[in-house]
XYZ file of C-alpha atoms in Angstrom:
676
model
C -35.638 7.240 1.763
C -38.203 4.725 2.794
C -40.096 7.236 5.019
C -40.396 9.854 1.967
C -42.173 6.719 0.028
C -44.846 6.231 2.812
C -45.700 9.985 3.292
C -46.054 10.378 -0.603
C -48.747 7.796 -0.574
C -50.952 10.621 0.155
C -49.841 12.403 -2.839
C -51.709 12.347 -6.274
C -51.769 13.679 -9.609
C -49.581 13.469 -12.766
C -46.519 15.731 -13.475
C -47.279 18.443 -16.102
C -44.913 19.733 -18.874
C -42.524 22.426 -18.778
C -44.498 25.769 -18.209
C -44.369 29.083 -20.042
C -44.201 31.260 -16.851
C -40.736 32.213 -15.241
C -41.173 30.928 -11.445
C -38.145 29.843 -9.473
C -37.875 26.773 -7.514
C -37.475 28.543 -4.440
C -40.824 30.318 -4.986
C -42.233 26.620 -5.792
C -41.040 25.265 -2.809
C -42.302 28.165 -0.586
C -45.827 27.701 -1.894
C -45.741 24.226 -1.096
C -44.624 24.951 2.541
C -47.122 27.610 2.795
C -50.191 25.103 1.890
C -48.863 22.707 4.315
C -48.775 25.123 7.187
C -52.045 26.391 6.461
C -54.276 23.050 5.445
C -52.054 20.267 6.988
C -52.441 18.507 3.619
C -50.519 17.965 0.443
C -53.090 15.866 -1.759
C -54.611 18.677 -3.643
C -51.993 21.514 -4.412
C -52.918 24.288 -6.433
C -50.660 24.236 -9.373
C -48.783 27.947 -9.820
C -46.746 26.833 -12.836
C -47.033 24.385 -15.513
C -43.513 23.267 -14.875
C -43.040 19.683 -13.910
C -39.810 20.957 -11.750
C -42.079 23.247 -9.984
C -44.974 20.685 -8.907
C -42.266 18.542 -7.978
C -40.714 21.100 -5.700
C -44.240 21.977 -4.309
C -45.140 18.694 -3.370
C -41.802 17.536 -1.801
C -41.427 20.951 0.356
C -45.122 20.565 1.365
C -44.455 16.629 2.526
C -41.164 17.947 4.277
C -43.234 20.115 6.511
C -45.588 17.562 7.382
C -43.095 14.726 7.466
C -40.945 16.987 10.032
C -43.987 17.886 12.269
C -45.211 14.479 12.477
C -41.475 12.977 13.333
C -41.504 16.107 16.109
C -44.378 15.057 17.495
C -43.473 11.453 18.077
C -40.194 12.667 19.601
C -42.088 14.718 22.043
C -44.391 11.767 23.018
C -41.485 9.709 23.549
C -39.861 12.229 25.726
C -42.887 13.483 27.621
C -44.801 10.022 27.858
C -41.664 7.722 27.757
C -44.192 5.548 25.918
C -45.531 5.020 22.325
C -48.987 3.558 22.991
C -51.066 6.322 22.444
C -49.639 6.743 18.958
C -51.639 4.397 16.531
C -49.986 3.312 13.206
C -53.003 2.480 11.059
C -52.364 5.351 8.268
C -49.591 6.507 6.291
C -49.134 9.520 8.513
C -49.413 7.816 12.071
C -46.751 5.382 11.012
C -44.081 8.309 10.575
C -44.997 9.554 14.416
C -44.871 5.928 15.568
C -41.444 5.183 13.905
C -39.831 8.695 15.162
C -41.421 8.006 18.907
C -39.948 4.243 18.992
C -36.530 5.375 17.668
C -36.211 8.105 20.366
C -37.003 5.464 23.004
C -34.298 3.379 21.590
C -31.673 6.323 22.037
C -32.842 7.382 25.549
C -32.501 3.438 26.645
C -29.065 3.534 25.101
C -28.117 6.972 27.113
C -29.441 4.981 30.307
C -27.557 2.021 29.654
C -24.116 3.954 28.916
C -24.170 2.781 25.240
C -22.400 5.036 22.779
C -24.490 7.332 20.966
C -22.733 6.429 17.532
C -23.463 2.927 18.012
C -24.546 1.384 14.559
C -27.859 -0.126 14.781
C -29.395 -2.366 11.637
C -32.159 0.240 11.533
C -33.330 2.706 8.770
C -31.471 5.888 8.238
C -33.885 8.242 9.626
C -34.531 5.976 12.807
C -30.621 6.158 13.257
C -30.388 9.872 13.190
C -33.551 10.127 15.749
C -31.943 7.607 17.964
C -28.711 9.511 17.780
C -30.211 12.934 18.499
C -32.434 11.275 21.477
C -29.152 9.589 23.092
C -26.982 12.624 22.704
C -29.619 15.196 23.995
C -29.012 15.777 27.689
C -29.264 19.082 27.937
C -32.664 20.069 26.788
C -35.802 18.183 26.904
C -37.761 21.014 24.952
C -39.178 18.775 22.050
C -42.244 20.680 21.065
C -40.884 23.043 18.771
C -41.300 21.822 15.016
C -38.767 20.682 12.831
C -39.107 23.431 10.347
C -38.282 23.207 6.776
C -34.640 21.396 7.470
C -34.486 17.902 5.738
C -32.538 14.935 6.536
C -29.645 14.633 3.728
C -30.430 11.742 1.211
C -28.334 8.773 0.382
C -26.210 11.191 -2.260
C -25.590 13.956 0.750
C -27.713 16.530 -0.800
C -29.105 18.449 1.929
C -32.651 20.217 0.566
C -33.759 22.911 3.288
C -36.391 24.864 1.735
C -33.874 27.648 0.817
C -33.049 28.838 4.532
C -30.262 30.792 5.074
C -28.038 30.397 8.208
C -30.058 33.034 9.738
C -33.237 30.821 9.486
C -31.487 27.646 10.569
C -33.273 26.154 13.688
C -29.779 25.193 14.828
C -28.421 28.593 14.690
C -25.312 27.293 12.691
C -24.370 24.648 15.325
C -24.118 21.640 12.724
C -21.359 20.776 11.051
C -23.328 19.367 8.296
C -27.333 19.229 8.538
C -29.828 20.419 11.073
C -32.923 18.387 11.046
C -34.617 20.407 13.860
C -35.194 20.799 17.634
C -31.226 21.467 17.696
C -30.676 18.283 16.246
C -27.992 17.623 13.926
C -26.789 14.917 11.528
C -24.153 14.437 9.067
C -24.039 13.439 5.180
C -23.079 10.215 4.092
C -19.463 9.162 4.915
C -19.557 10.744 8.170
C -20.764 10.117 11.378
C -22.039 12.479 14.444
C -19.422 13.060 17.298
C -20.269 12.625 20.866
C -20.955 16.282 21.031
C -23.880 16.042 18.859
C -22.988 19.026 16.922
C -19.713 18.007 14.619
C -19.087 15.276 12.021
C -15.999 13.024 11.605
C -15.007 10.771 8.636
C -16.062 7.163 8.600
C -13.008 4.980 7.780
C -15.053 2.372 5.491
C -11.730 0.240 5.102
C -11.402 -0.260 8.998
C -15.293 -1.179 9.082
C -14.978 -3.309 6.183
C -17.813 -1.505 4.390
C -15.949 -1.002 1.169
C -16.880 -2.547 -1.956
C -13.077 -3.237 -3.060
C -12.890 -6.358 -5.248
C -10.505 -9.212 -4.631
C -6.894 -8.201 -4.982
C -7.640 -4.584 -4.244
C -6.668 -2.277 -1.467
C -8.909 -0.164 0.181
C -7.867 3.379 0.985
C -10.150 6.022 3.159
C -10.642 9.422 1.893
C -12.291 12.241 3.551
C -16.335 11.002 3.095
C -15.255 8.139 1.090
C -12.598 5.551 -0.015
C -11.028 4.095 -3.085
C -9.763 0.856 -4.223
C -6.238 0.058 -5.361
C -5.057 -2.752 -6.615
C -2.791 -4.992 -4.549
C -1.462 -7.705 -6.783
C 0.534 -7.064 -9.982
C -0.906 -8.023 -13.345
C 1.839 -10.561 -13.854
C 4.284 -10.645 -17.308
C 3.220 -9.046 -20.336
C 0.500 -6.628 -18.751
C 0.682 -3.436 -17.139
C -1.635 -1.703 -14.475
C -4.004 1.392 -16.169
C -5.395 4.527 -14.148
C -8.719 2.747 -14.071
C -7.119 -0.219 -11.995
C -7.386 -2.766 -15.159
C -4.694 -5.023 -16.606
C -3.754 -3.759 -20.165
C -1.585 -6.015 -22.575
C 1.731 -4.492 -23.154
C 2.768 -4.746 -26.789
C 6.203 -6.030 -26.780
C 6.729 -5.428 -30.330
C 5.381 -1.835 -30.411
C 7.383 -0.892 -27.621
C 10.941 -2.709 -28.946
C 11.235 -4.883 -25.617
C 11.084 -8.233 -27.599
C 14.153 -10.564 -28.351
C 13.339 -11.603 -31.779
C 16.450 -11.858 -34.055
C 17.017 -10.112 -37.221
C 15.683 -13.016 -39.098
C 12.314 -12.739 -37.187
C 9.515 -10.479 -37.208
C 7.437 -9.774 -33.725
C 3.920 -10.548 -33.454
C 2.265 -9.294 -30.250
C -0.106 -11.611 -28.367
C -1.889 -11.244 -25.043
C 0.615 -11.283 -22.330
C 3.491 -12.228 -24.707
C 4.597 -12.337 -28.351
C 6.188 -14.541 -31.307
C 8.953 -14.548 -33.204
C 7.884 -14.968 -36.574
C 10.702 -15.724 -39.625
C 10.712 -13.144 -42.248
C 11.929 -15.568 -44.624
C 9.026 -17.394 -45.976
C 9.930 -21.160 -47.262
C 8.898 -22.039 -51.053
C 6.832 -25.241 -51.796
C 8.855 -28.105 -50.925
C 10.648 -26.969 -47.837
C 9.936 -26.703 -44.329
C 11.069 -24.230 -41.544
C 12.832 -25.648 -38.386
C 12.743 -23.898 -35.253
C 16.042 -21.515 -36.062
C 13.709 -20.025 -39.302
C 16.041 -21.960 -41.542
C 14.169 -23.613 -44.789
C 15.196 -27.494 -45.101
C 14.179 -29.829 -48.032
C 11.173 -32.000 -47.499
C 11.916 -35.739 -48.298
C 8.571 -36.084 -50.336
C 9.462 -39.420 -51.097
C 9.249 -40.592 -47.563
C 6.618 -38.179 -46.239
C 4.346 -38.957 -49.155
C 2.407 -42.292 -50.120
C 3.263 -43.630 -53.327
C 3.959 -40.279 -54.807
C 5.202 -41.999 -58.250
C 3.279 -44.574 -60.617
C 3.731 -48.242 -60.005
C 7.070 -49.474 -61.261
C 8.715 -46.127 -60.817
C 11.046 -44.871 -58.078
C 10.701 -41.743 -56.270
C 14.054 -39.584 -55.906
C 14.083 -36.913 -53.658
C 15.416 -33.468 -55.173
C 16.103 -29.914 -53.676
C 12.752 -28.517 -52.958
C 11.054 -31.510 -54.956
C 11.419 -34.985 -56.115
C 11.511 -36.900 -59.699
C 10.254 -40.174 -60.663
C 12.438 -42.864 -62.455
C 11.979 -45.865 -63.852
C 12.370 -48.815 -60.830
C 16.170 -49.369 -60.667
C 18.300 -50.432 -57.323
C 18.255 -47.269 -55.791
C 18.789 -47.451 -51.738
C 17.212 -44.337 -49.711
C 18.917 -42.579 -46.768
C 20.219 -45.185 -44.196
C 20.603 -48.126 -46.466
C 23.368 -48.855 -49.433
C 23.905 -51.717 -51.964
C 25.158 -55.057 -51.086
C 28.384 -56.054 -52.517
C 26.387 -57.773 -55.204
C 24.553 -54.182 -55.924
C 21.308 -56.453 -56.040
C 19.622 -55.134 -52.937
C 19.511 -52.554 -50.275
C 20.960 -53.069 -46.880
C 20.879 -51.051 -43.832
C 23.970 -48.941 -42.670
C 24.652 -49.209 -39.328
C 25.482 -45.783 -38.187
C 26.579 -46.728 -35.130
C 29.507 -48.563 -35.948
C 30.698 -45.742 -38.589
C 33.706 -43.795 -38.327
C 31.738 -40.752 -37.179
C 30.779 -40.519 -33.720
C 27.020 -39.943 -34.510
C 25.821 -39.826 -30.920
C 28.560 -37.621 -29.498
C 29.390 -39.700 -26.890
C 26.218 -41.207 -25.753
C 24.651 -44.737 -26.472
C 23.953 -45.453 -30.001
C 21.299 -47.890 -31.222
C 21.034 -48.853 -34.932
C 17.546 -48.961 -36.328
C 16.718 -49.977 -39.864
C 17.362 -47.171 -42.461
C 18.024 -44.976 -39.175
C 19.450 -44.765 -35.707
C 18.605 -43.243 -32.456
C 20.860 -41.837 -29.461
C 20.110 -43.228 -25.853
C 21.007 -39.844 -24.187
C 22.497 -39.755 -20.485
C 20.601 -38.214 -17.964
C 20.322 -34.378 -18.024
C 19.905 -34.605 -22.082
C 17.259 -34.741 -24.791
C 17.305 -36.375 -28.233
C 16.503 -33.720 -30.832
C 14.616 -35.769 -33.723
C 15.610 -33.077 -36.075
C 19.129 -32.752 -35.492
C 19.659 -36.071 -33.911
C 21.694 -35.018 -31.459
C 21.530 -35.155 -27.497
C 21.098 -31.618 -26.331
C 21.460 -30.630 -22.932
C 18.224 -30.219 -20.572
C 17.968 -26.645 -18.961
C 16.763 -28.102 -15.487
C 16.590 -24.505 -14.210
C 14.303 -23.460 -16.796
C 12.186 -26.588 -16.974
C 11.683 -26.259 -13.056
C 11.957 -22.705 -12.102
C 11.786 -22.507 -8.308
C 11.861 -26.386 -7.721
C 15.234 -27.460 -7.672
C 17.254 -24.848 -5.658
C 16.377 -22.335 -2.676
C 18.098 -19.219 -4.310
C 19.865 -19.538 -7.682
C 19.955 -22.335 -10.234
C 22.822 -22.393 -12.828
C 22.451 -24.933 -15.483
C 25.458 -26.980 -16.437
C 26.375 -29.472 -19.243
C 23.848 -32.836 -18.086
C 23.225 -31.145 -14.809
C 22.940 -27.914 -13.087
C 24.462 -26.145 -9.693
C 22.770 -24.317 -6.863
C 24.255 -21.194 -5.381
C 23.190 -18.837 -2.692
C 22.897 -15.065 -2.478
C 25.034 -13.139 -0.382
C 24.598 -13.909 3.413
C 23.792 -17.679 3.123
C 26.017 -20.859 2.665
C 25.036 -24.219 0.478
C 23.584 -26.488 2.685
C 24.854 -30.120 2.807
C 22.160 -31.182 0.268
C 23.546 -29.137 -2.204
C 20.417 -27.190 -2.607
C 18.781 -25.312 0.327
C 20.781 -22.155 1.873
C 21.605 -21.688 5.464
C 22.238 -18.311 6.913
C 25.813 -17.042 7.457
C 26.570 -15.423 10.654
C 28.923 -12.870 9.452
C 28.800 -11.242 13.127
C 31.694 -14.041 13.664
C 34.175 -12.442 11.547
C 33.671 -9.037 13.551
C 32.891 -6.727 11.058
C 31.468 -3.898 13.164
C 33.186 -1.402 15.422
C 31.120 -2.177 18.469
C 28.234 -3.994 18.205
C 26.591 -6.547 15.770
C 23.260 -8.286 15.258
C 22.989 -11.348 12.906
C 19.522 -11.268 10.870
C 18.649 -13.691 8.228
C 20.544 -13.074 5.142
C 22.500 -10.267 6.658
C 23.689 -8.459 9.539
C 23.196 -4.932 11.187
C 25.893 -2.944 12.890
C 24.660 -0.775 15.962
C 26.573 1.558 18.458
C 26.605 2.175 22.216
C 24.853 5.128 23.521
C 27.084 8.490 22.694
C 27.942 6.749 19.202
C 26.273 6.726 15.558
C 26.840 4.727 12.724
C 28.808 6.048 10.128
C 26.936 6.754 6.582
C 30.039 5.730 4.561
C 30.451 1.867 5.537
C 27.563 1.329 7.757
C 29.882 -0.430 10.380
C 32.047 1.755 11.915
C 30.903 3.626 15.037
C 31.414 7.460 15.268
C 31.246 9.386 18.096
C 28.272 12.057 18.387
C 29.453 15.529 19.016
C 26.342 16.374 21.431
C 27.535 20.201 21.702
C 27.232 20.313 17.867
C 24.012 19.195 17.598
C 21.482 21.619 16.854
C 20.230 21.492 20.517
C 23.732 21.425 21.563
C 23.608 25.086 22.430
C 20.843 24.239 25.162
C 22.837 21.308 26.641
C 24.942 23.361 28.874
C 24.123 26.927 30.214
C 27.943 28.197 29.988
C 30.096 25.657 27.974
C 29.909 22.313 26.593
C 32.616 19.869 26.080
C 32.382 16.958 23.746
C 33.997 13.624 24.840
C 34.208 10.097 23.404
C 30.472 8.836 23.600
C 29.280 11.318 25.830
C 30.026 15.243 26.776
C 30.390 17.332 30.075
C 29.414 21.064 31.178
C 31.527 23.829 33.014
C 31.132 26.911 34.156
C 33.056 30.194 34.584
C 35.948 30.149 37.027
C 34.571 32.742 39.313
C 31.061 33.151 40.632
C 29.649 30.276 39.300
C 29.466 26.450 40.008
C 27.930 23.498 38.241
C 24.454 22.636 39.479
C 23.354 18.959 40.168
C 21.849 18.375 36.814
C 25.572 18.686 35.516
C 24.266 21.068 32.681
C 23.234 24.492 34.356
C 25.790 27.033 35.967
C 24.145 28.361 39.417
C 25.602 31.880 41.025
C 27.845 31.172 44.216
C 26.534 33.396 46.892
C 29.769 34.588 48.341
C 28.189 36.390 51.035
C 26.568 33.076 52.313
C 29.653 30.695 51.836
C 32.039 33.611 53.470
C 33.901 33.551 50.649
C 33.958 37.321 50.198
C 36.928 40.082 50.944
C 34.436 42.756 52.847
C 35.398 44.287 56.078
C 33.649 44.015 59.245
C 32.494 47.728 58.418
C 31.002 46.813 55.129
C 28.230 44.590 54.129
C 28.333 41.764 51.536
C 25.766 41.868 48.705
C 25.509 39.082 46.189
C 25.073 39.768 42.534
C 25.303 37.528 39.576
C 28.500 35.982 39.133
C 30.159 38.117 42.380
C 29.447 40.020 45.105
C 29.878 43.690 46.369
C 31.258 45.373 49.814
C 28.825 48.054 50.816
C 28.989 50.708 53.409
C 27.103 53.928 53.833
C 27.392 56.759 56.534
C 24.522 58.778 57.852
C 24.897 62.771 57.259
C 24.750 65.236 59.936
C 21.755 65.504 62.031
C 20.787 61.847 61.442
C 21.503 58.874 63.616
C 22.083 55.362 62.324
C 19.327 52.679 63.054
C 20.036 48.947 62.099
C 21.834 48.325 59.167
C 20.318 50.378 56.571
C 18.490 53.170 58.073
C 19.139 56.965 59.184
C 16.531 59.059 61.038
C 16.418 62.605 61.642
C 17.619 63.893 65.259
C 14.907 66.122 66.996
C 15.150 69.691 65.727
C 12.958 73.042 65.620
C 14.200 74.982 63.023
C 12.789 75.433 59.544
C 15.931 74.145 57.505
C 16.124 70.924 59.701
C 12.299 70.256 59.503
C 12.283 70.428 55.743
C 15.339 67.631 55.608
C 13.684 63.767 55.039
C 12.313 62.244 58.396
C 14.267 58.843 57.405
C 16.753 58.143 54.576
C 16.797 54.101 54.047
C 19.391 52.296 51.968
C 18.119 49.817 49.387
C 20.432 47.327 47.262
C 18.859 45.517 44.173
C 20.192 43.562 41.328
C 19.090 42.111 37.931
C 20.495 41.269 34.526
C 20.779 43.350 31.576
C 17.638 43.830 29.371
C 15.180 43.432 31.829
C 11.441 44.338 30.076
C 10.807 47.732 30.076
C 8.179 49.004 32.562
C 9.157 46.217 34.802
C 8.647 47.487 38.670
C 11.635 46.951 40.808
C 10.772 48.912 43.881
C 7.739 50.154 45.799
C 7.726 52.950 48.374
C 4.628 54.129 50.795
C 3.323 54.536 54.343
C 3.064 51.871 56.467
C -0.529 52.739 56.593
C -2.611 55.305 54.832
C -5.088 57.627 56.406
C -8.500 59.186 54.391
C -7.054 62.443 53.218
C -3.836 61.470 52.552
C -1.767 63.514 49.754
C 1.319 61.362 48.538
C 3.835 62.485 45.783
C 6.751 60.650 44.486
C 9.933 61.697 42.572
C 13.395 60.489 41.479
C 15.642 63.126 42.319
C 18.962 62.269 41.718
C 21.070 59.417 39.836
C 18.679 58.916 36.757
C 20.752 61.114 34.438
C 20.420 58.513 31.782
C 16.656 58.259 31.748
C 16.553 54.687 32.613
C 13.880 54.752 35.336
C 10.829 56.390 36.141
C 8.653 56.774 39.341
C 4.942 56.942 39.433
C 2.314 57.673 41.963
C -0.078 54.525 43.234
C -2.971 54.721 45.497
C -0.559 53.502 48.443
C 2.359 55.157 47.510
C 4.844 55.132 44.597
C 6.467 52.523 42.188
C 9.988 52.475 40.606
C 10.107 51.026 37.267
C 12.382 50.430 34.158
C 11.833 53.252 31.417
C 14.488 52.253 28.997
C 16.250 48.714 28.118
C 19.381 48.344 29.745
C 21.907 46.676 27.451
C 25.082 46.643 29.297
C 26.017 46.032 32.831
C 26.197 49.170 35.160
C 25.611 50.440 38.774
C 23.059 53.335 39.480
C 22.383 55.250 42.805
C 19.068 56.377 42.819
C 17.109 58.864 45.280
C 13.585 58.138 45.414
C 11.677 60.792 47.139
C 8.193 60.378 48.900
C 6.389 63.478 50.300
C 3.093 62.855 52.479
C 0.868 65.326 53.458
C -1.157 64.111 56.617
C -3.157 66.654 58.499
C -1.357 69.706 56.916
C 1.960 68.229 58.088
C 4.546 67.817 55.157
C 7.037 64.577 55.865
C 9.532 63.519 53.638
C 10.879 60.285 53.284
C 14.204 59.320 51.003
C 15.076 55.849 49.638
C 18.435 55.547 48.437
C 18.125 52.710 45.745
C 21.725 51.260 44.735
C 20.967 49.308 41.517
C 23.526 46.581 40.120
C 22.708 45.450 36.531
C 24.589 42.503 35.866
C 25.528 40.609 32.709
C 23.094 37.897 31.805
C 24.203 34.363 32.310
C 27.490 34.005 30.113
C 27.377 31.382 27.369
C 30.722 30.291 25.308
C 29.701 29.245 21.715
C 30.551 25.910 21.167
C 34.019 25.258 18.763
C 35.128 21.925 18.293
C 38.535 22.871 17.364
C 39.096 24.169 20.932
C 38.356 21.074 22.397
């Protein structure tokens, strides 16, 4: 960093060679830190080893202590005085203090203006760290402590903290990456500090446009960095390598060439050549098909024979004969046999131009080919022009098919050939109703979709099939009792007796027969509603008791000892709950209406708990009845819960007769599509 370079202007001395003593780098660093703390100077460090590495560690650790102290001083000036005028920048050291002071003022100003603390300013690296730290430091203004030995991470993300452990960390391990002192955290390269001033998050270089990907490459963000991937293909004859470069494909080696048996494949950059295996000898020339044809030396060479001789072509060569009347190709002797005259090939019995116009020339002829043909000077024939190959992509919008002397355009599926015979118009397939429900025409195709409650068939993609909502993975939770599938929808039902369908159409609610007066209880019976039904209840008070209200019997006045030990009051209670209620659930509480200091209360289950499903426990104000064992099936319990109250040396007994109805949980019928 630039700041390190400024402070190193006070260092002097040459690095020495590797020393003989074995001193660890940590010891060298600690010696440099100690020297800085004692003398506040790094210009004259005493060497403790001849090692170059040790000398570097001494100097850098010494400079780190001084630099962090100067930066801490600048931060404290900014927070205490709110100005940096008292800090002079005339020396190498005071420039560091003034820089940290001014950058801290920038951070405080950003906090006051509600500017995000992670706002990217075009300032130096350490300045941006101080700016962010002062901006986010709203909880503590104490900046008098030194930054210690923790250093800022360098541009390679390496944190040099002087060998400190987590216990020596001035930030006490609060920082995600690096602590720079004074509870100020910073992040390594590729990360930025979150608003909490402690944690770090990845910087998306691709989103910010800070990557160095080349043209034709796509940026892909990674944790703490990014990578570049080639976006455009290499083109025909090339393949993409792992290093993101294009490499020529050797068609000859891979065997993907189209050279015939008479040709040999030779690879070239991005392509290949087919070279004939047969090499023509002297006097022959090879045509485009690899065949050897004779060279007419008498025509191609200038005067191959001496004067007074005539040249006669032979296969692979020629001979010179004494001059005699001998006509060449395209000529024949006149009737007198004295001279050669031109042969009019166009008037001969053979159709030399095969239907095209023929123009005679001296010693030869040429064909005026019709449109769509080219004249081949070697075969001397009119050959069809493959317009689709010569003008790819320029003649037809979709597909081009070559024909003799012309070409024909056609379209891919989903299109019709336009009136101009070249372009293609989209075909509206929906007009033929290919879908069972809804159809949407798209460019070059169509898309079938279904109404609510239906789904598109995976087989033909056109038929809409009913969605069996009851059979879906979540179908068991659609209805609380039973689910019935219908075309395009579903409905729920409840048990015939004791339940009614709720307003939401899915849940089953218990019908309170006692409130709706749908019970069959007599006038002397009390109707008590339970889950899915009701109970008709009645009771009689025992002898020596009188009935008070609907559920209470009180003891008559008496004086004999047998009567006095009877319960003062017998109260009837009715409870109901479903099976599998959690163990230790409190279901009933009992106690005096008020308590007096010195009360002694005892509670006990004296009848009806033969199965041990319940237990009674004493509480500070009475007693509580709770579930002791899991009740997994519906059954009724008649429990006698007795409470003994000793007050002022008098014992009073109260009896609670608790009738418990354990009902089945809300019923649920598993879905069976074959029963629908």
